[in-house]
Short mmCIF file of N, CA, C and O in Angstrom, two decimals:
data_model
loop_
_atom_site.label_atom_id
_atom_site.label_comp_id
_atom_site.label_asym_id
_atom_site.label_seq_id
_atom_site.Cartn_x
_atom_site.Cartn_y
_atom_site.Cartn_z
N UNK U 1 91.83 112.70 130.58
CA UNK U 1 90.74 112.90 129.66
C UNK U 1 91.23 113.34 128.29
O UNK U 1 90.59 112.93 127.32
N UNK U 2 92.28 114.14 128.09
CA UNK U 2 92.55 114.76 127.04
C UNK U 2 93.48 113.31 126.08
O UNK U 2 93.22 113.07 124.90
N UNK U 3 94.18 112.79 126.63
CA UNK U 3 95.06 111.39 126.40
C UNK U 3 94.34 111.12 125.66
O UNK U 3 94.67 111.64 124.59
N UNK U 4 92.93 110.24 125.51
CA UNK U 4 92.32 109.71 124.77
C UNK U 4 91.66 110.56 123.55
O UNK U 4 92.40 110.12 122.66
N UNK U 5 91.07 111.17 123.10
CA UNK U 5 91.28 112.09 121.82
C UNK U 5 92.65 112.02 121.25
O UNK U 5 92.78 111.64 120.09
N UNK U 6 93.75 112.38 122.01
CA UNK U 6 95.11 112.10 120.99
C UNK U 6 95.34 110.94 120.96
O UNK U 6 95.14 110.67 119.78
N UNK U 7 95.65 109.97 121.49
CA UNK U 7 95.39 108.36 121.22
C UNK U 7 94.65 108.01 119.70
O UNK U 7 95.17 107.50 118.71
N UNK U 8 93.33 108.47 119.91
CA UNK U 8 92.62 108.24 119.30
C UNK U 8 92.95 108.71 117.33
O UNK U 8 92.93 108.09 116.26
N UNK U 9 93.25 110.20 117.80
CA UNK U 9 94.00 110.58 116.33
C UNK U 9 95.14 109.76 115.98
O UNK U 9 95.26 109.31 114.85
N UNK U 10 95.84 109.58 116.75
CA UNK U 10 97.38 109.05 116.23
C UNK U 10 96.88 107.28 115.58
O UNK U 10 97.29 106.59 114.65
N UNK U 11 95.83 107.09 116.64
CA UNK U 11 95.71 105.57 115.50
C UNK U 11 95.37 105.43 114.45
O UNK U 11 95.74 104.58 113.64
N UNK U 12 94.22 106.72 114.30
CA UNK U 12 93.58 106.91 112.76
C UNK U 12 94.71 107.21 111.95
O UNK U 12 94.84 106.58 110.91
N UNK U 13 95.72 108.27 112.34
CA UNK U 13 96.62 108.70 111.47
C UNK U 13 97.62 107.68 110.83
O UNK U 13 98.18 107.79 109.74
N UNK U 14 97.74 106.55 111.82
CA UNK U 14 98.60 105.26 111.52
C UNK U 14 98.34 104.34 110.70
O UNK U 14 99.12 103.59 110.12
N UNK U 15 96.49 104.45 110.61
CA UNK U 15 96.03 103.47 109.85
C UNK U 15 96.00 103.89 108.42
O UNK U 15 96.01 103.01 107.55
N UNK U 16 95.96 105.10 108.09
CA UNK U 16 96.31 105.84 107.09
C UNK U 16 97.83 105.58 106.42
O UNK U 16 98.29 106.33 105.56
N UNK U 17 98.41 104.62 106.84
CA UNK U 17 99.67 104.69 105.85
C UNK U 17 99.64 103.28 105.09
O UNK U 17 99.12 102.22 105.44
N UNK U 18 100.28 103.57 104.05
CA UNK U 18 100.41 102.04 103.20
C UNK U 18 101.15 101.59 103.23
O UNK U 18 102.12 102.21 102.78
N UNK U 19 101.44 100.12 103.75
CA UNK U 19 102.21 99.68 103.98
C UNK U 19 102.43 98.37 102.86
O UNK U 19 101.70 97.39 102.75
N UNK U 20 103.70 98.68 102.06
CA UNK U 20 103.87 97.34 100.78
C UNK U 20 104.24 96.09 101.10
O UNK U 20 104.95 95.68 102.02
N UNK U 21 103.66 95.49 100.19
CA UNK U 21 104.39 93.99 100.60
C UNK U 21 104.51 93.32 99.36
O UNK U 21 103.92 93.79 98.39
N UNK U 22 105.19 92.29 99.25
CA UNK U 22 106.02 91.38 98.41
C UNK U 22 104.69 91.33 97.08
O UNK U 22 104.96 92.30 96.38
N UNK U 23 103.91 90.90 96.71
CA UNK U 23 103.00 91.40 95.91
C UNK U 23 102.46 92.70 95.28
O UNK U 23 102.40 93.00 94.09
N UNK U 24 102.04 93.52 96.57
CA UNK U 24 101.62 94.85 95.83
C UNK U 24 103.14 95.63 94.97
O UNK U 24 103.19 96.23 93.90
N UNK U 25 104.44 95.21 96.17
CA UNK U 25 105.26 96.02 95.58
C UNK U 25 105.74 95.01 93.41
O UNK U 25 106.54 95.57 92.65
N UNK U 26 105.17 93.94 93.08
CA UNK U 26 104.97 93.63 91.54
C UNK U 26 103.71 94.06 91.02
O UNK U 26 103.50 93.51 89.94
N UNK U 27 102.78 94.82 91.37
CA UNK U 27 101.92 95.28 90.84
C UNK U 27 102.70 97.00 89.78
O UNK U 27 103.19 97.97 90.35
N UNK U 28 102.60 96.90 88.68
CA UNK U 28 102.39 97.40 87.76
C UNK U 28 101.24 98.97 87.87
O UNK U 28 100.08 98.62 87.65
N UNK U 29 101.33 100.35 88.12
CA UNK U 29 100.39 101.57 87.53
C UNK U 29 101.10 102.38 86.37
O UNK U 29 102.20 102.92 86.48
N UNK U 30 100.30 102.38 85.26
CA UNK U 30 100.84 103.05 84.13
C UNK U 30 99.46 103.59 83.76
O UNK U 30 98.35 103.08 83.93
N UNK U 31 99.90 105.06 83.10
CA UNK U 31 98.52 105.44 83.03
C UNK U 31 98.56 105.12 80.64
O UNK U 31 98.01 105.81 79.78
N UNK U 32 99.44 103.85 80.45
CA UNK U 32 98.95 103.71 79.24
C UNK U 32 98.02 102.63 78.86
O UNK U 32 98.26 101.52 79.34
N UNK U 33 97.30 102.72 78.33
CA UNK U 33 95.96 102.11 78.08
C UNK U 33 96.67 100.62 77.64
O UNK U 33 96.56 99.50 78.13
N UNK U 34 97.49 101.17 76.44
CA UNK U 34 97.97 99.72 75.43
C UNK U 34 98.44 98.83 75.92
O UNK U 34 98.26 97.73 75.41
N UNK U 35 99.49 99.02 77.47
CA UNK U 35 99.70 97.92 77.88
C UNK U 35 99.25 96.77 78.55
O UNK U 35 99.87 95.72 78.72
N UNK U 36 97.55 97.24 79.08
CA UNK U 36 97.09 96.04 79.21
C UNK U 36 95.67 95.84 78.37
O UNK U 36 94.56 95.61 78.85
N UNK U 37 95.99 95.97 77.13
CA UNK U 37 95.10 95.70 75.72
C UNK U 37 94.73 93.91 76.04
O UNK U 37 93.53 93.65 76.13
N UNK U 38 95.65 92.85 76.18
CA UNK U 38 95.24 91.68 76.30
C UNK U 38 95.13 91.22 77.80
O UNK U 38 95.16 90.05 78.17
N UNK U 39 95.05 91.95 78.33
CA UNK U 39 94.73 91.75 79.91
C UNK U 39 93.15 91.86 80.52
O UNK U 39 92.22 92.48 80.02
N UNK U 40 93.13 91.00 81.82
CA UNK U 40 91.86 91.25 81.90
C UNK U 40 91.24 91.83 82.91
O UNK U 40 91.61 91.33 83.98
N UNK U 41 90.46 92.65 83.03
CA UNK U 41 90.05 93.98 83.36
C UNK U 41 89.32 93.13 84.97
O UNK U 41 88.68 92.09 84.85
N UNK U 42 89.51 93.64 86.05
CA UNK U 42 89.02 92.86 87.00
C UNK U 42 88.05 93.76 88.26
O UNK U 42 86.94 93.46 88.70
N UNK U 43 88.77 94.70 88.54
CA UNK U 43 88.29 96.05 89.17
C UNK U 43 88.22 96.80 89.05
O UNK U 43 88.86 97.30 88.13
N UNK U 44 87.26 97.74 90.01
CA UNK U 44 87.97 99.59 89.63
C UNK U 44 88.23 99.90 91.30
O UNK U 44 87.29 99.54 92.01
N UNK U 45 89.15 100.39 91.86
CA UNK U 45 89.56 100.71 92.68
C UNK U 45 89.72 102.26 92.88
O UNK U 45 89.48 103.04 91.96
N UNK U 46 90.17 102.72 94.25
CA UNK U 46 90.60 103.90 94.44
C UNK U 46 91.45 103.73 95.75
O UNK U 46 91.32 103.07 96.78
N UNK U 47 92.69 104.95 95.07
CA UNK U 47 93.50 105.19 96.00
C UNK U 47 93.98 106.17 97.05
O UNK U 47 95.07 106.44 97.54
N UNK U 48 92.70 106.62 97.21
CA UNK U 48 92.21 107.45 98.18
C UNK U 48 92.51 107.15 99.79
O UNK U 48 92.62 105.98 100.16
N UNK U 49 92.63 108.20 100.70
CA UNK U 49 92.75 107.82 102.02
C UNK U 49 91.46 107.32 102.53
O UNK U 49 90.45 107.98 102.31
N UNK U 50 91.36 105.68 103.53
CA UNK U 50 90.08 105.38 104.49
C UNK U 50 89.78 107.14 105.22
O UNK U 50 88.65 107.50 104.91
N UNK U 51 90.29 107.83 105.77
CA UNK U 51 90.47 108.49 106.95
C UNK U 51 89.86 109.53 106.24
O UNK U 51 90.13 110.06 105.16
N UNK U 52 88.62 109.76 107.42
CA UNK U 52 87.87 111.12 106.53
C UNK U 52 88.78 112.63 106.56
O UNK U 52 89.32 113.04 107.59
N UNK U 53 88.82 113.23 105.46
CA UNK U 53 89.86 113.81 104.49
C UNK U 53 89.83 115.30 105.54
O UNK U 53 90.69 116.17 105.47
N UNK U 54 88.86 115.33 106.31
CA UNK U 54 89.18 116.33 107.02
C UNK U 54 90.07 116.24 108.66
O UNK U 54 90.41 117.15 109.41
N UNK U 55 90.23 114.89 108.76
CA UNK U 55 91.46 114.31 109.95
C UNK U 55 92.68 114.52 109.02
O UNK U 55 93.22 115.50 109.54
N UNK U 56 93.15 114.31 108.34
CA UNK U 56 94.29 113.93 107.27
C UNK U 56 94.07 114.57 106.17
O UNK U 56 93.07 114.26 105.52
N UNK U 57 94.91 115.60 105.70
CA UNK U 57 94.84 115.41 104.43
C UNK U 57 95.98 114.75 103.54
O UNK U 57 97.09 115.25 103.73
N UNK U 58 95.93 113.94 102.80
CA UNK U 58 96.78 113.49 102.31
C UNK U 58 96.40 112.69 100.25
O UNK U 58 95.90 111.68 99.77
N UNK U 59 96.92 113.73 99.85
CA UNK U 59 96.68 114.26 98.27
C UNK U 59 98.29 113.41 97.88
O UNK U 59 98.06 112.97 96.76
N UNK U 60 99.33 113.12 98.15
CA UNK U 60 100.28 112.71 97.89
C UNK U 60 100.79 111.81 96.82
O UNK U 60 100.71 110.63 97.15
N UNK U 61 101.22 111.99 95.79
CA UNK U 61 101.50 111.04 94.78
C UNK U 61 102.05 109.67 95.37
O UNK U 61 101.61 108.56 95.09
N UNK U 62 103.00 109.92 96.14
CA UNK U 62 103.41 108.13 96.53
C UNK U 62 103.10 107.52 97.30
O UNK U 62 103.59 106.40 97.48
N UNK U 63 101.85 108.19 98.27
CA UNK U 63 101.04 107.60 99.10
C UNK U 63 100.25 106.77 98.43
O UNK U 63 100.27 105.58 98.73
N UNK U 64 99.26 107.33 97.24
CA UNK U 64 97.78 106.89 96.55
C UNK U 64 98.97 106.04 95.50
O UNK U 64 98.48 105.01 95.04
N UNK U 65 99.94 106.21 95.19
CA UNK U 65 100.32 105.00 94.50
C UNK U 65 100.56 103.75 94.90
O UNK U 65 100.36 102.70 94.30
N UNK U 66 101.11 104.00 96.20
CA UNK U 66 101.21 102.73 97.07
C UNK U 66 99.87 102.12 97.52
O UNK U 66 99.69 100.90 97.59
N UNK U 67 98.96 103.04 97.81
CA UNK U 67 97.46 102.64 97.95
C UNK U 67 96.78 101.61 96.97
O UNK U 67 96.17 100.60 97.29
N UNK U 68 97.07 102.16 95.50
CA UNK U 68 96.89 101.75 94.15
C UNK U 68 97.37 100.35 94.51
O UNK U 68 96.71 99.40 94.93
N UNK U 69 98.87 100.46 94.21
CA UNK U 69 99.60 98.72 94.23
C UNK U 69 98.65 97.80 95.73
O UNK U 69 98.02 96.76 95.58
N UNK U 70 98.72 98.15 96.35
CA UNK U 70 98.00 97.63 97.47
C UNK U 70 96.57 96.89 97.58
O UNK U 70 96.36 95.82 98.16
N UNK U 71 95.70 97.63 96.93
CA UNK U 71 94.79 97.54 96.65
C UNK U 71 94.32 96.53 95.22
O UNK U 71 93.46 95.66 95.28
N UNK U 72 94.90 96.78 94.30
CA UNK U 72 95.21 95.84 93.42
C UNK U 72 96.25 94.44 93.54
O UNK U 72 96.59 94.00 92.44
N UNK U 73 96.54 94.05 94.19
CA UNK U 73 97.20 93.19 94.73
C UNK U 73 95.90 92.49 95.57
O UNK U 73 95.28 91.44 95.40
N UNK U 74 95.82 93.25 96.27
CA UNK U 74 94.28 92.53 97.38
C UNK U 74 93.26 91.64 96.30
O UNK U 74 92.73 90.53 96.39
N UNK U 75 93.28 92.67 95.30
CA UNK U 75 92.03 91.93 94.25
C UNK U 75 92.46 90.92 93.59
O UNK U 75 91.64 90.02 93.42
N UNK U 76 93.68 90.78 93.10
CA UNK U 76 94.17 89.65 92.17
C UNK U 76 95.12 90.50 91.63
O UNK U 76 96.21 89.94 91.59
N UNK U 77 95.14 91.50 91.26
CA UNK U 77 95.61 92.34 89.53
C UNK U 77 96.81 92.71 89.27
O UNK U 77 97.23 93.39 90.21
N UNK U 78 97.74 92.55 88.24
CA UNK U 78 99.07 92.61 88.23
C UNK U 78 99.29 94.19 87.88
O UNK U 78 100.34 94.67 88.30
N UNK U 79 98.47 94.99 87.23
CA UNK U 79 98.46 96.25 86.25
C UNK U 79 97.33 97.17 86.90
O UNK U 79 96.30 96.60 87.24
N UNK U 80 97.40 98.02 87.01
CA UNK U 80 96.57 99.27 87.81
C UNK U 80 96.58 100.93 86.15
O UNK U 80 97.60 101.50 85.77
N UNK U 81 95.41 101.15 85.71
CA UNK U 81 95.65 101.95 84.91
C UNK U 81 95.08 103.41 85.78
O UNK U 81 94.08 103.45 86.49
N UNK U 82 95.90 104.43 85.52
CA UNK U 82 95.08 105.68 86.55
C UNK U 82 96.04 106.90 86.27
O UNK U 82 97.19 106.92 85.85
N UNK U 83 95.48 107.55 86.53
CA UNK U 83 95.97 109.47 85.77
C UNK U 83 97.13 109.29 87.08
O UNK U 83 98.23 109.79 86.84
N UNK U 84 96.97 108.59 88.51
CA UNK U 84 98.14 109.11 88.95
C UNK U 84 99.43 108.67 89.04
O UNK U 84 100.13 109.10 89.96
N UNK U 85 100.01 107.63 87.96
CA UNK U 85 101.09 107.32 87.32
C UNK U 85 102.00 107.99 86.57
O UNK U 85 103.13 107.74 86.15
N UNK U 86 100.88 109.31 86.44
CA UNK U 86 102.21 110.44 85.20
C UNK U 86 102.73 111.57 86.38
O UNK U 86 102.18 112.09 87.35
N UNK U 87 103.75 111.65 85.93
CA UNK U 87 104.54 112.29 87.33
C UNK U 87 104.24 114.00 87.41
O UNK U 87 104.74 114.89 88.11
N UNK U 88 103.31 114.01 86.46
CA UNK U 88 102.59 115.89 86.56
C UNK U 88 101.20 115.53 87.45
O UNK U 88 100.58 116.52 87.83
N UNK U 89 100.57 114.06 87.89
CA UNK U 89 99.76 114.21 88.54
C UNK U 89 99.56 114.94 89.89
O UNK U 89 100.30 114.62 90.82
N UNK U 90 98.65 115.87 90.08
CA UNK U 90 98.09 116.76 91.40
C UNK U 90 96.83 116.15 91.78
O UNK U 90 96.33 116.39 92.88
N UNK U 91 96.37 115.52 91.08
CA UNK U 91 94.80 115.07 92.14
C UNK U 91 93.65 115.86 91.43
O UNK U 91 93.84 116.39 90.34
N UNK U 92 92.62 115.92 92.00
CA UNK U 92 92.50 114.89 93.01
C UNK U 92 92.30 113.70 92.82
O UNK U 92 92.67 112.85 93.63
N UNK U 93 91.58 113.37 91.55
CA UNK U 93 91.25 112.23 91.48
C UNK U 93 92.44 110.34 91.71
O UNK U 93 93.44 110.01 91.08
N UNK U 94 91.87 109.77 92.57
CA UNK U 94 92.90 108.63 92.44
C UNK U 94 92.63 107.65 92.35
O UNK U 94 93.20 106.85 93.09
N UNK U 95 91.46 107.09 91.28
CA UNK U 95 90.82 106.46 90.90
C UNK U 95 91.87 105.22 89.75
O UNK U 95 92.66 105.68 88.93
N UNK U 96 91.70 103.96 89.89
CA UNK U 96 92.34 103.26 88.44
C UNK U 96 91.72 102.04 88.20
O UNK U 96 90.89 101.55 88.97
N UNK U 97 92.00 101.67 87.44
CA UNK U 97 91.12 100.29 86.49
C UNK U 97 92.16 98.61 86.82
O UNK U 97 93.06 98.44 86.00
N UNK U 98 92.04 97.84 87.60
CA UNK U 98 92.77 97.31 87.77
C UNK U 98 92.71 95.57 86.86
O UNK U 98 91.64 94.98 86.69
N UNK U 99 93.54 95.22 86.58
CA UNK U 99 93.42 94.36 85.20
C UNK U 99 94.48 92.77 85.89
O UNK U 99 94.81 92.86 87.07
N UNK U 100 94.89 91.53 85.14
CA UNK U 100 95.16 90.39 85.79
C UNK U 100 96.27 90.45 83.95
O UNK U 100 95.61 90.50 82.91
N UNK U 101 97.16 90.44 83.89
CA UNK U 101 98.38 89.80 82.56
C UNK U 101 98.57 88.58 82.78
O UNK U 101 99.32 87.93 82.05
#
């Protein structure tokens, strides 16, 4: 009886990781505006964990960046703009603007 509850966490916890691939890892996050001035603006995304935040917490800069590339890749977008590209980012927010060069 108890098996299944931990089962159950460890899959959520698994599904929680980002895993890159040959695309997301050419996706582009810079949190400067100018570089995608002639680009075109396609989504807004977030790189937030699926997994409700009280199973996991996970605030992590190279997690939600990999989330970021991931996620923007899914949509089309070569460039991801978002506060958590500057390496003083803490969160929470992991929100970015995702654009097509």
């Amino acid at each position: 009886m108890l098996l299944r509850p931990i089962l159950l966490l460890s899959m959520l916890a698994l599904t929680a990781c980002a895993v890159p691939n040959s695309r997301s890892n050419a996706v582009v996050v810079t949190d400067n505006k100018a570089i995608v001035e002639s680009c075109k603006q396609i989504a807004e995304i977030n790189g937030d964990s699926t997994i409700n935040q009280t199973l996991l917490i996970d605030s992590a800069r190279d997690s939600a960046l990999a989330r970021l590339k991931i996620r923007a890749a899914e949509a089309g977008g070569t460039h991801v703009v978002s506060p958590v590209a500057t390496h003083t980012w803490k969160g929470p927010s992991t929100a970015g603007t995702v654009y097509k060069c």
